[in-house]
Coordinates of C-alpha atoms and ligand atoms in Angstrom, one line a residue:
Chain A
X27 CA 71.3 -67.3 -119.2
X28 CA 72.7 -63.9 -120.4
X29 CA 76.2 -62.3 -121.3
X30 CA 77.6 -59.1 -120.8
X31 CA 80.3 -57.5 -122.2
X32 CA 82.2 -54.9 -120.2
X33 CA 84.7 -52.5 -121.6
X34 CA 86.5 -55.4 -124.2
X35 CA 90.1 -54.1 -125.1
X36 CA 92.3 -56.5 -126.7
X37 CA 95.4 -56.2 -128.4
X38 CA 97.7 -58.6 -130.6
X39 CA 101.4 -57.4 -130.3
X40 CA 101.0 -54.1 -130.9
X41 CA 97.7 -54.0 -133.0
X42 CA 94.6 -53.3 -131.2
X43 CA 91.9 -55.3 -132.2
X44 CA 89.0 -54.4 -129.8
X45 CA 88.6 -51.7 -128.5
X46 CA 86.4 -50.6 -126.0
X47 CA 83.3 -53.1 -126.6
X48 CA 80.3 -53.4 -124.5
X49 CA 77.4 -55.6 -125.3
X50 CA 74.5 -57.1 -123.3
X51 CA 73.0 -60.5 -124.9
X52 CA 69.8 -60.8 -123.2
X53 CA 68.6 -64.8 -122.5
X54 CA 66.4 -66.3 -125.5
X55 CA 67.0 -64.0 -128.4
X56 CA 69.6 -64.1 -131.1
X57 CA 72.6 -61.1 -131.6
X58 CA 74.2 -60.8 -135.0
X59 CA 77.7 -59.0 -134.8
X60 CA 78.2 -57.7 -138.1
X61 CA 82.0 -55.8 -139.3
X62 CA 84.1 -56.0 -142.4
X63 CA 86.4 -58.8 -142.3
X64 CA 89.8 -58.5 -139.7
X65 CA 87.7 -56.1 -137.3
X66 CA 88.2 -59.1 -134.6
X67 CA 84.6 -60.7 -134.8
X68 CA 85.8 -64.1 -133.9
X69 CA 88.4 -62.6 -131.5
X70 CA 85.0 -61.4 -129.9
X71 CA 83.6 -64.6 -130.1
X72 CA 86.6 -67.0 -128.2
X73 CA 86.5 -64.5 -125.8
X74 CA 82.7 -65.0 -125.5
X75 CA 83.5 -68.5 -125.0
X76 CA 86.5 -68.4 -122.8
X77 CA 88.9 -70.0 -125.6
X78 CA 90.5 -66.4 -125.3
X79 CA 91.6 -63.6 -122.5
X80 CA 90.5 -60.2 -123.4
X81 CA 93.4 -57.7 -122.2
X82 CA 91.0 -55.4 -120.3
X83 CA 87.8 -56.1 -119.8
X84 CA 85.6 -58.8 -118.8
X85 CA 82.7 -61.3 -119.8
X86 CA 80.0 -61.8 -117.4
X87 CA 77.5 -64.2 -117.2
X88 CA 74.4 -64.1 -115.5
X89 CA 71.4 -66.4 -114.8
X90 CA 71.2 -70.1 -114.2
X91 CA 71.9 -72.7 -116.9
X92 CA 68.9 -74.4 -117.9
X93 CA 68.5 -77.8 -117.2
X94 CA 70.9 -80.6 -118.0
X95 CA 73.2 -78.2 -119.6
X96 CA 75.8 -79.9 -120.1
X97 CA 78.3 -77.1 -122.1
X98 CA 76.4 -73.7 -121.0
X99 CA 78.6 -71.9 -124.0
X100 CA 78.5 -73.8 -127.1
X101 CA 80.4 -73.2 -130.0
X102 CA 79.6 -73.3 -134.0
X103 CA 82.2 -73.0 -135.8
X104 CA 82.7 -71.3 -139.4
X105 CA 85.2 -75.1 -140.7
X106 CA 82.7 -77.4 -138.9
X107 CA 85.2 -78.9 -137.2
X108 CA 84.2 -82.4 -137.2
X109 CA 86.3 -85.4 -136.5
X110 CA 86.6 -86.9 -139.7
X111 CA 87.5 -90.4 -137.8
X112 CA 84.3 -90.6 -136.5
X113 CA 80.6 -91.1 -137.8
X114 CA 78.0 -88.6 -137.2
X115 CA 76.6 -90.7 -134.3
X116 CA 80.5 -90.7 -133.1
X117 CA 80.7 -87.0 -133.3
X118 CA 78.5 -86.4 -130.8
X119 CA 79.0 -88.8 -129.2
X120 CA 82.1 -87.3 -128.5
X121 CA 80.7 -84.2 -126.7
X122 CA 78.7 -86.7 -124.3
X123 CA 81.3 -89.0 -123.5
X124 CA 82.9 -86.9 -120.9
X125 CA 80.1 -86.6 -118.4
X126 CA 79.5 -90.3 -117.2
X127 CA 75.7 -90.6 -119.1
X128 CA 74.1 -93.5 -118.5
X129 CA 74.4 -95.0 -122.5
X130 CA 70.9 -95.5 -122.8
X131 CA 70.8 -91.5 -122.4
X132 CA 73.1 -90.8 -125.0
X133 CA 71.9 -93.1 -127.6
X134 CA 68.7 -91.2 -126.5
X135 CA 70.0 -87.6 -126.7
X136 CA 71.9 -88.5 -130.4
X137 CA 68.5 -89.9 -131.7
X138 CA 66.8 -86.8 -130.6
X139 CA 69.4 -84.0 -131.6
X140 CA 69.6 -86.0 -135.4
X141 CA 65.7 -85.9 -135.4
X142 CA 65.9 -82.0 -135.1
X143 CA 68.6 -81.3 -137.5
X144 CA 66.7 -84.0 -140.3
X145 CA 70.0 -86.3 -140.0
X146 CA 68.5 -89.4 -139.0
X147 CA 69.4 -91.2 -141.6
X148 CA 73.0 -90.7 -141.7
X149 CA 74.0 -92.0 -137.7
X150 CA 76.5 -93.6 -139.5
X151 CA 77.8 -92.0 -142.0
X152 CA 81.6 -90.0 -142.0
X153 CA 81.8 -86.5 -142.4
X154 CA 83.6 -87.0 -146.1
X155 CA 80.6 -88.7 -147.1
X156 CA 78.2 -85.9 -146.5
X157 CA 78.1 -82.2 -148.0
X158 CA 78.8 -78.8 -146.4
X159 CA 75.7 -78.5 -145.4
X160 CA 74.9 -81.5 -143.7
X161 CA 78.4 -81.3 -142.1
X162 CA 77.2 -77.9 -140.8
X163 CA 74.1 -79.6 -139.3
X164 CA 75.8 -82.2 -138.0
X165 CA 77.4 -79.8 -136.3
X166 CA 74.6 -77.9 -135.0
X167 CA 73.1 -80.8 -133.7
X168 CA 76.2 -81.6 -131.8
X169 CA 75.7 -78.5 -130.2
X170 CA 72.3 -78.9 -129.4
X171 CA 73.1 -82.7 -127.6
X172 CA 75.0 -80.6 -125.0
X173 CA 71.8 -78.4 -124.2
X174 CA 73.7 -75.1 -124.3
X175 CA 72.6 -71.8 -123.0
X176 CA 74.3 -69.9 -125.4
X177 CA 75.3 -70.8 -129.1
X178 CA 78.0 -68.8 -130.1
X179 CA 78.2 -69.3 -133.8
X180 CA 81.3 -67.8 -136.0
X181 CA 80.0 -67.6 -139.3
X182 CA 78.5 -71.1 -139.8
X183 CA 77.1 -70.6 -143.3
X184 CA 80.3 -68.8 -144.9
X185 CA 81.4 -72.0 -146.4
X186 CA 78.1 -73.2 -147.9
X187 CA 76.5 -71.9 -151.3
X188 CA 73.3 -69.8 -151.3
X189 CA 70.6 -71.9 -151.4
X190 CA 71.9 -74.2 -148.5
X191 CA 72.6 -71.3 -146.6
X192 CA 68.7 -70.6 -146.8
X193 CA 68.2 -74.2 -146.0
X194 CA 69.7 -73.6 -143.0
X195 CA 68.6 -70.5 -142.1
X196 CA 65.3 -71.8 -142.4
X197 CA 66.1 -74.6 -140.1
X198 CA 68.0 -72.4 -137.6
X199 CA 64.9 -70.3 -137.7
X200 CA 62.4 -73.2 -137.0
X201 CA 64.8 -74.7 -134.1
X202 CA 64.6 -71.3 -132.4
X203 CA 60.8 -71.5 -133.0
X204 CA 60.0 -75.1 -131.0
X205 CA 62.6 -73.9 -128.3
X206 CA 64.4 -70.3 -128.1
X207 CA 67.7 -70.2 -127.1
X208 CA 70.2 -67.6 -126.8
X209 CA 72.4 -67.2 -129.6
X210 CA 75.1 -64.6 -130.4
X211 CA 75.9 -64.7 -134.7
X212 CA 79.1 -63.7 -136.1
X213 CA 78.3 -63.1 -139.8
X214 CA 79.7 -60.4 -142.4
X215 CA 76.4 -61.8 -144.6
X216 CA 73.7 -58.8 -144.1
X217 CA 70.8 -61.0 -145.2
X218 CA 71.9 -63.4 -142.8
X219 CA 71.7 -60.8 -139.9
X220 CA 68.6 -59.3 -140.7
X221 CA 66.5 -62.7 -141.1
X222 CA 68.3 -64.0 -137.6
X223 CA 69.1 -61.2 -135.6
X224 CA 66.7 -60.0 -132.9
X225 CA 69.2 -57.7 -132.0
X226 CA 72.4 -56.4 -134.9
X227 CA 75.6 -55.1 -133.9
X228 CA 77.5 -53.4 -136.4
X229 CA 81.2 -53.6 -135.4
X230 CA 83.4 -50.7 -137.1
X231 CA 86.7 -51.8 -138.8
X232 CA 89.6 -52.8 -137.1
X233 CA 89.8 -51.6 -134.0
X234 CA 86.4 -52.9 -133.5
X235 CA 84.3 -50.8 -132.2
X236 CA 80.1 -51.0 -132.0
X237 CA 79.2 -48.6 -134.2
X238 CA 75.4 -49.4 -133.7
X239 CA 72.9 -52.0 -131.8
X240 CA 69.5 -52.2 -134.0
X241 CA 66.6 -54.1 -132.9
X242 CA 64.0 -55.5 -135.2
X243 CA 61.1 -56.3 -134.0
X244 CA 59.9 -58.3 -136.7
X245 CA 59.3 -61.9 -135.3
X246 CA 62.1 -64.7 -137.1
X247 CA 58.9 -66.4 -138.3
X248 CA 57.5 -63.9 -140.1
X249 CA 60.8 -63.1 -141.6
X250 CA 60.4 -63.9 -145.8
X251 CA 63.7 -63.1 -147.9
X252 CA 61.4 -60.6 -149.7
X253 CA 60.4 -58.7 -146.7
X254 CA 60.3 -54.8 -147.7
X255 CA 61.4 -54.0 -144.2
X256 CA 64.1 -56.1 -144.0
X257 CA 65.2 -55.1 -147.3
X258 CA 65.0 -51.3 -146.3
X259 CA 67.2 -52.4 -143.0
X260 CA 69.9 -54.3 -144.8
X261 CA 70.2 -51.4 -147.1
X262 CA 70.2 -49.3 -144.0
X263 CA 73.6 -51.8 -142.6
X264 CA 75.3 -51.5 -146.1
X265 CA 75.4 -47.8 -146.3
X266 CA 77.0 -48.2 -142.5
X267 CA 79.0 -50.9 -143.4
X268 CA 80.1 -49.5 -147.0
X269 CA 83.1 -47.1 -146.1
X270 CA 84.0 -49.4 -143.4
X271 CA 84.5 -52.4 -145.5
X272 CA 85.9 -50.3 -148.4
X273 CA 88.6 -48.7 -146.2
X274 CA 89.4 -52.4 -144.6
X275 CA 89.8 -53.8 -147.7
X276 CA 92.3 -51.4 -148.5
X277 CA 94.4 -51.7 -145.6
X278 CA 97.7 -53.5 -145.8
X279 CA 97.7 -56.7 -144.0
X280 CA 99.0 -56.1 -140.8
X281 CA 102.5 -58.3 -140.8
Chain B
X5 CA 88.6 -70.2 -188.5
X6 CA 87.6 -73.8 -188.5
X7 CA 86.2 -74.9 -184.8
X8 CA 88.8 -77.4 -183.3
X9 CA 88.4 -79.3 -179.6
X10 CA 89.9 -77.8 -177.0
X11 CA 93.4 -79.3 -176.1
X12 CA 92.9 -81.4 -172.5
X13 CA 96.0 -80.2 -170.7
X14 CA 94.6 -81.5 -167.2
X15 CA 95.0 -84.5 -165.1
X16 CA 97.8 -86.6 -163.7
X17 CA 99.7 -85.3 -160.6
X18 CA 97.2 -88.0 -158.5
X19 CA 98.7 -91.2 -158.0
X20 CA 96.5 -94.1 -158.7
X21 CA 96.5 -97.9 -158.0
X22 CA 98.2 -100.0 -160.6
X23 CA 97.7 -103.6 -159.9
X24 CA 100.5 -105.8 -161.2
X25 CA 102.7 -103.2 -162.8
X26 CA 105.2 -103.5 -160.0
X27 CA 105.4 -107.2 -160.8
X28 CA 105.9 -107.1 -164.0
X29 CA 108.5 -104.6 -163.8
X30 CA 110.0 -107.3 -161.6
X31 CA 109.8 -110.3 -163.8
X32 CA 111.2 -108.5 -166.9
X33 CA 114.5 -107.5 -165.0
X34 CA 114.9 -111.1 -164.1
X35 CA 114.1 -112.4 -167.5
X36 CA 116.6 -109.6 -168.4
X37 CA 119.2 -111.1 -166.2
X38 CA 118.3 -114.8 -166.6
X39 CA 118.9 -114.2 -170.4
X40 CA 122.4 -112.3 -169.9
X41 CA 123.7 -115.0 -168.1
X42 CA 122.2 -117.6 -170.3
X43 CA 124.0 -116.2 -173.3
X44 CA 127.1 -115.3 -171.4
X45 CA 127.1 -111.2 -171.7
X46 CA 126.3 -111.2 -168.3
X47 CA 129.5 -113.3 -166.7
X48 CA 128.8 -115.4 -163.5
X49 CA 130.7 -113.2 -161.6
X50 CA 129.2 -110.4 -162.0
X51 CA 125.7 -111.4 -161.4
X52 CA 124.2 -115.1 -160.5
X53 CA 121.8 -116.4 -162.5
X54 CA 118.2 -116.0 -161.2
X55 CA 117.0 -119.5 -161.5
X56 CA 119.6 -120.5 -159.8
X57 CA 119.3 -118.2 -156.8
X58 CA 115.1 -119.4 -156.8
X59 CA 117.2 -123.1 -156.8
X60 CA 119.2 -122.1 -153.6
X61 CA 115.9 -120.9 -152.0
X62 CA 113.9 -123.9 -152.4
X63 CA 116.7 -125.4 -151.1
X64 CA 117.3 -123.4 -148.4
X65 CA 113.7 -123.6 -147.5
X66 CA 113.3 -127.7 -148.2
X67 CA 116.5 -128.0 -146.0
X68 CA 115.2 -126.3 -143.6
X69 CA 117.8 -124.3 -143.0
X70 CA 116.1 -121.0 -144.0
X71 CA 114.2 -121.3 -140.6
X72 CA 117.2 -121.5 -138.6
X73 CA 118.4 -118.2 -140.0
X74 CA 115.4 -116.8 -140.4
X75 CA 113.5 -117.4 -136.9
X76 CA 116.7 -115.6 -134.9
X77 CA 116.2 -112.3 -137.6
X78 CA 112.6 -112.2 -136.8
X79 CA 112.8 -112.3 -133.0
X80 CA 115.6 -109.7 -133.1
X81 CA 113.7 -107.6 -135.5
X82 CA 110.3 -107.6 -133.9
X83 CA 111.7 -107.4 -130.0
X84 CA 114.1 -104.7 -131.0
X85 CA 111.6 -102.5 -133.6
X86 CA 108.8 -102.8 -131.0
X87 CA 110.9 -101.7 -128.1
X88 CA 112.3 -98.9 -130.5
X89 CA 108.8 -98.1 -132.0
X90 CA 106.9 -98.0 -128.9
X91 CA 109.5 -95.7 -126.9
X92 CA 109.9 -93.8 -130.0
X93 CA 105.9 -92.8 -130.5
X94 CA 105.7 -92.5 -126.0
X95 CA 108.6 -89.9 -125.8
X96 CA 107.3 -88.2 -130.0
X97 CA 103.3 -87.6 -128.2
X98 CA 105.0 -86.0 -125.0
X99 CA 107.5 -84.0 -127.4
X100 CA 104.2 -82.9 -129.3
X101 CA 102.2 -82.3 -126.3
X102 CA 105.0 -80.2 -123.8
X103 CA 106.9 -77.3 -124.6
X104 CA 109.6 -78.1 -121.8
X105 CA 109.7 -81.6 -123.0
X106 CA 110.2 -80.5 -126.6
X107 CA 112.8 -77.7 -125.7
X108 CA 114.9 -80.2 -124.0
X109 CA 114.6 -83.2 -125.9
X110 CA 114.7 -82.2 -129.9
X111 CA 118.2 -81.2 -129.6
X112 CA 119.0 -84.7 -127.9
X113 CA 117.2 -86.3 -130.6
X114 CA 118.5 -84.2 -133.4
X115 CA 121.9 -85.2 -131.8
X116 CA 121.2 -88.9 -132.0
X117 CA 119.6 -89.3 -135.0
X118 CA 122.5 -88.8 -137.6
X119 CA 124.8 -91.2 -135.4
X120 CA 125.3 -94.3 -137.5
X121 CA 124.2 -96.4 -134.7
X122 CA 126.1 -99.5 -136.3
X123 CA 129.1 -98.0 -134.8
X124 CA 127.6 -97.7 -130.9
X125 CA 127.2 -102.0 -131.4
X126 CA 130.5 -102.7 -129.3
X127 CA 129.3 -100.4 -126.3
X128 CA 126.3 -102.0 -126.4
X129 CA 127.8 -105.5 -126.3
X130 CA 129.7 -104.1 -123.3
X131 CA 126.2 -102.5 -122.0
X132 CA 124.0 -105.2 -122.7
X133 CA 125.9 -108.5 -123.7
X134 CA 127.2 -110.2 -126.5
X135 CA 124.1 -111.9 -127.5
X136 CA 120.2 -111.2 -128.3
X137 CA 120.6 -108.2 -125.8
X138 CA 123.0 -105.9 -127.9
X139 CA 121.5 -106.4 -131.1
X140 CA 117.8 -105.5 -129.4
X141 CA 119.0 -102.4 -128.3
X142 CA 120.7 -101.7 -131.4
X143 CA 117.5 -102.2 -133.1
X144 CA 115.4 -100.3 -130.7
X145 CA 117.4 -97.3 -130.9
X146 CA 117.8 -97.2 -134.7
X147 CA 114.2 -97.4 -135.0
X148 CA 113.8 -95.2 -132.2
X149 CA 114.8 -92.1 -133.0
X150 CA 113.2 -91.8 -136.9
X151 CA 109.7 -92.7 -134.9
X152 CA 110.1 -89.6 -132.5
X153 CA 110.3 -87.5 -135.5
X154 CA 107.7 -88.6 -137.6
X155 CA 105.4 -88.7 -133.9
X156 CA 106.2 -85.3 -133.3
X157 CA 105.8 -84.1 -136.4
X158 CA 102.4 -85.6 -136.9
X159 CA 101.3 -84.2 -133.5
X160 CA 102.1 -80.8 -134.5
X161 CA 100.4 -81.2 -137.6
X162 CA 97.0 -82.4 -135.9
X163 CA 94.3 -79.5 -136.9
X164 CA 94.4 -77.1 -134.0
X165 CA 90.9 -76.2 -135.1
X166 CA 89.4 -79.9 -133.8
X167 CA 91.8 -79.1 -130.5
X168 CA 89.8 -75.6 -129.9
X169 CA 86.8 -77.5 -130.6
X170 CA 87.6 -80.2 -127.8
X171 CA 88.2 -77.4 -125.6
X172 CA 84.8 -75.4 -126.3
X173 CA 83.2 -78.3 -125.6
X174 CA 84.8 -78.8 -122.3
X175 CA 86.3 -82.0 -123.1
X176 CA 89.2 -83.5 -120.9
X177 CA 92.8 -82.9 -121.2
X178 CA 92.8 -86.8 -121.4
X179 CA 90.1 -86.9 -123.3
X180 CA 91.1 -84.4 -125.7
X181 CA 95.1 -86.5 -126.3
X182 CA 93.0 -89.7 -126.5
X183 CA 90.6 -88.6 -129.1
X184 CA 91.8 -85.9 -131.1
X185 CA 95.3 -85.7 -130.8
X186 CA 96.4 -89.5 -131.2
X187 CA 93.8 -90.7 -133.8
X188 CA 94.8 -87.3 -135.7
X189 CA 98.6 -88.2 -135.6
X190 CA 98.0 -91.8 -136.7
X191 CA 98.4 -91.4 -140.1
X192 CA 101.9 -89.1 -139.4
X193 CA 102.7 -92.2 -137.3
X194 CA 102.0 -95.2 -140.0
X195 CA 103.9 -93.4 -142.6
X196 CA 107.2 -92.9 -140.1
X197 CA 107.0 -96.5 -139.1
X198 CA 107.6 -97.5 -142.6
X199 CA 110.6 -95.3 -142.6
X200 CA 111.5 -96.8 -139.1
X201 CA 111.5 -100.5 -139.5
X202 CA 113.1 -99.9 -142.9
X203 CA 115.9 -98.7 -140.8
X204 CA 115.9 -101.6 -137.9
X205 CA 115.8 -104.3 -140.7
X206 CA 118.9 -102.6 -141.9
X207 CA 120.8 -102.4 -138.4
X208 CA 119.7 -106.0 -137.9
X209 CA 122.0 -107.4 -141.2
X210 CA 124.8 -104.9 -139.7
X211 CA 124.4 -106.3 -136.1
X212 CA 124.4 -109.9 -137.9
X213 CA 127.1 -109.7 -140.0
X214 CA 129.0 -108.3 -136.8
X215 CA 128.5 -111.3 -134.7
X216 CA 126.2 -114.0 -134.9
X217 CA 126.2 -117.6 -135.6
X218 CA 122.9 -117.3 -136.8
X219 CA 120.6 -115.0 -138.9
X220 CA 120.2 -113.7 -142.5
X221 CA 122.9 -111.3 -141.8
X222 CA 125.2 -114.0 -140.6
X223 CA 124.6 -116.4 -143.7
X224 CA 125.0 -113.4 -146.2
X225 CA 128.2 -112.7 -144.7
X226 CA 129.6 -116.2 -144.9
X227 CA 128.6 -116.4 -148.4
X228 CA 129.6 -113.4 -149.5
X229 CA 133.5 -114.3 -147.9
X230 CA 133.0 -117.6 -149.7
X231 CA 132.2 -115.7 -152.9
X232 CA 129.2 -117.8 -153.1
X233 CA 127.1 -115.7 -155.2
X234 CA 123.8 -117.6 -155.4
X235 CA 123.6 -117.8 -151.8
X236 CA 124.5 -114.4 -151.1
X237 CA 121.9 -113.5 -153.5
X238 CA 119.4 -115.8 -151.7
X239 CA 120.0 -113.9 -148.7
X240 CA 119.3 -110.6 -149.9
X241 CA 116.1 -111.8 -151.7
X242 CA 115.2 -113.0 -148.2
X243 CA 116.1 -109.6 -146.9
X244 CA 113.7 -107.4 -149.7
X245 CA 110.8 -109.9 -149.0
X246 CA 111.1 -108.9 -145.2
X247 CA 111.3 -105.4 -146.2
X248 CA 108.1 -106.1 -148.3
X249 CA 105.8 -108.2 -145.6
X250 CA 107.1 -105.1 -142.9
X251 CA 105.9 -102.8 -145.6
X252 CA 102.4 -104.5 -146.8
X253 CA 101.9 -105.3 -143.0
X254 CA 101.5 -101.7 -142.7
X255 CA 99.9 -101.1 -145.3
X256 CA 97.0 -103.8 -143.9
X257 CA 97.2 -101.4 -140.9
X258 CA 96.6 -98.4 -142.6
X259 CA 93.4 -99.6 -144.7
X260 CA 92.2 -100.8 -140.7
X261 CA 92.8 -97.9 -139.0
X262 CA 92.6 -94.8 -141.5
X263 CA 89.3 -96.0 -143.2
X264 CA 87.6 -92.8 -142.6
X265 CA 90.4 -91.2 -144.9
X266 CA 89.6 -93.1 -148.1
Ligands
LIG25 N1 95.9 -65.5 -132.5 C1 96.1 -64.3 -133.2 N2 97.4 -63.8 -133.2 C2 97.6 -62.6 -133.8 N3 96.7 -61.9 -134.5 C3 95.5 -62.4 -134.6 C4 95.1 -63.6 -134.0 N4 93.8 -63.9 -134.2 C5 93.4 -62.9 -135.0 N5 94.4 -62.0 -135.3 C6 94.2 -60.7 -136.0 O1 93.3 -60.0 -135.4 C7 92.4 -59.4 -136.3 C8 91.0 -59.7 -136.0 O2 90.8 -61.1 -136.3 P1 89.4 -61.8 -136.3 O3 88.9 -61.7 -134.9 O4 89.6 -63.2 -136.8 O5 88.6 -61.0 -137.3 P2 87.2 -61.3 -138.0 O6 86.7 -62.6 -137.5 O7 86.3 -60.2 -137.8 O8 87.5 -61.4 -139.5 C9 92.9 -59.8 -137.7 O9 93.7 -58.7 -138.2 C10 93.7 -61.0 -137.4 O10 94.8 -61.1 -138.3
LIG26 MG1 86.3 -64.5 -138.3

């Protein structure tokens, strides 16, 4: 399945927060959306989703959901948002338990989904129990149980350190390898976009606005964090970014 | 200068368990008071003297009249509280959940609240009779309103981020109230309760001492109008222990239920 953007404006109050954004995500391959913080990257996103209206505008959506898909847009979110009442079997569980599945099917979908995320051996454990990074997986994999046709994912390493960030970038790369799936990536991390992104859009600062759509044809698997062309493009997306984040930063909070 | 440790100026601000200081916080004011009346700086009729309050007790208990005060205070609590409790956390989740509901009930509820309900009691004999009937909804609506509060209160403060989650995932408007909303607000809703039944154990001794041959309200009243100090005392040591068992029985609850919180 594919999304299209046409013409997002939205404001809040009076402050304009999108402005004008088109953007086509094409079925199987992973957009980054880059922008300085505030520039109304995860506005972008809920409206992606439909948790949100855009003011003018529209998202389309074209193609046929794959197979027993059960959400066709699937959120990641930056907090996890994980019940913390219930285990990790429990959380996804939870995502399942709306659509009348036989229980031999769940049990069968939560065996495989913890299988792919390397959390088989904590079915039963509560999210306090477990780090960031596992919660993060956890939620990944809750995503996957619903077999979405687009992961929208709002910066879902912020919260975790460096080196389980490239845990997990390594293990979003290899899920993408057994089985592509569309993905758009919120991030303000550059070496997150670069070693995910088959597609980057830089967003300007608030109004967003896409300042640029890059391609790199690199494939994700033969990404390496010491790639010389990634590093020349991530060095490319700072100097873009640079003034952009350095005037956003100085801007009063809007009250 | 010479090297010195650094001065540890963290910690505390973290409540912990401390088995067995309550009690003994306990036992030394009664050994306090046993010995002031012992020695006589403490006069008789100011204060009984514990062991013989613990003598009226046993008594009380052997005699078997303790049951026959006790059993009508218990009914009237638990019938009354549950009514209360249960309307209280039905009409606190719809307050939560709709903003028509909430604009037109808060200010009936904020209305309510502060009304000593002690004083409503001869309306409600008229309403609902001069026995078990008045006290119940006496109860019930003391307990009611405190409930509503804290229900609301612990709706509104259920992470909307877990909500939007529900929602991206498509879940059910049912589904979304049974599983997010209501196990999030259960802990809001314990800790009100304890504030609630508090309250209906209070209204019960009023609605007793009112009018009732029989209850711990009723029995404190006649002692207290015979000036019979030991039993009056019995009474209200009956009265904190039920304020105790209410307390520890949520408490039991609480471990059950909010496990994953530890
Ligand atoms: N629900 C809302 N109501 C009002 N203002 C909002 C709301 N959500 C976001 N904003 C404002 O819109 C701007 C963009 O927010 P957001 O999309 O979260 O930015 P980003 O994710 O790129 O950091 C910010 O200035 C933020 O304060
Ligand atoms: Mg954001």
């Amino acid at each position: 399945m594919d999304l299209t953007l046409d013409q997002l404006t939205h404001r809040y109050g009076d402050m304009l927060v999108l402005d004008d954004v088109s953007l086509r995500i094409p079925a199987g391959e992973i957009l980054c959306v880059i922008g300085p913080s505030g520039c109304g990257k995860s506005t972008l996103l809920r409206m992606l989703g439909g948790l949100e209206q855009p003011d003018q505008g529209q998202v389309l959506q074209g193609g046929e959901a794959p197979e027993g898909c059960l959400n066709p847009l699937t959120f990641v979110f930056q907090d996890f948002a994980l019940l913390p009442w219930r285990t990790v079997a429990g959380n996804i569980s939870l995502v399942l338990e709306d659509h009348g599945l036989p229980k031999a099917q769940v049990d069968q979908i939560i065996d495989s989904v913890l299988a792919r995320t390397k959390l088989s051996d904590f079915r039963d454990a509560l999210p306090r129990q477990l780090s960031g990074g596992m919660k993060q997986r956890v939620a990944i994999a809750r995503a996957l149980a619903v077999n979405p046709a687009v992961m929208l994912l709002d910066e879902p390493l912020s919260a975790l350190d460096a080196q389980t960030r490239e845990l997990l970038m390594e293990d979003l790369v290899s899920l993408w390898a057994r089985q592509p799936f569309t993905a758009v990536y919120v991030t303000h991390n550059l070496s997150e976009a670069v070693r995910l992104g088959h597609q980057i859009a830089v967003l300007s600062r608030r109004p967003g606005r896409i300042r640029e759509v890059i391609r790199i044809d690199v494939p994700l698997s033969e990404r390496t964090p010491g790639l010389p062309e990634l590093g020349a493009l991530q060095t490319r997306l700072w100097h873009l970014m640079r003034d952009e984040a350095l005037a956003a930063d100085q801007e009063l909070v809007h009250g | 200068m010479a090297e010195q440790s650094v001065p540890f100026r963290g910690g505390g601000f973290r409540p912990q368990t401390k088995r067995g200081v309550g009690v003994v916080v306990f036992v030394v004011l009664l050994l306090f008071v046993e010995w002031g009346t012992r020695e006589g700086w403490i006069s008789n009729l100011t204060l009984p003297r514990p062991s013989d309050v613990g003598a009226t007790l046993l008594d009380l208990a052997q005699s078997g009249v303790l049951w026959t005060h006790l059993g009508p205070s218990l009914t009237r609590l638990i019938v009354g509280s549950l009514l209360g409790v249960s309307a209280g956390i039905g009409i606190g989740v719809l307050i939560g959940l709709f903003s028509y509901v909430r604009a037109g009930l808060v200010p009936v509820v904020a209305a309510i609240f502060p009304i000593p309900k002690i004083a409503l009691l001869p309306l409600f004999v008229i309403w609902f009779g001069i026995d078990e009937g008045s006290k119940y909804a006496l109860i019930a609506l003391g307990t009611f309103t405190p409930t509503i509060v804290a229900t609301y209160g612990a709706v509104d403060n259920v992470d909307r981020g877990l909500i939007r989650m529900g929602q991206s995932f498509g879940l059910s408007w049912l589904s979304i109230v049974r599983k997010i909303v209501l196990p999030g607000a259960l802990p809001g809703i314990l800790s009100g309760l304890r504030v609630s039944l508090a309250i209906g154990i209070i209204l019960l001794v009023a609605a007793e001492m009112l009018g009732a041959e029989y209850g711990v309200g009723a029995y404190i009243l006649q002692a207290g109008s015979l000036y019979d100090l030991e039993r009056l005392f019995a009474g209200v040591v009956i009265l904190s222990a039920l304020g105790v068992l209410t307390s520890w029985i949520i408490g039991k609850f609480e471990k059950r239920l909010l496990a994953w919180r530890a």
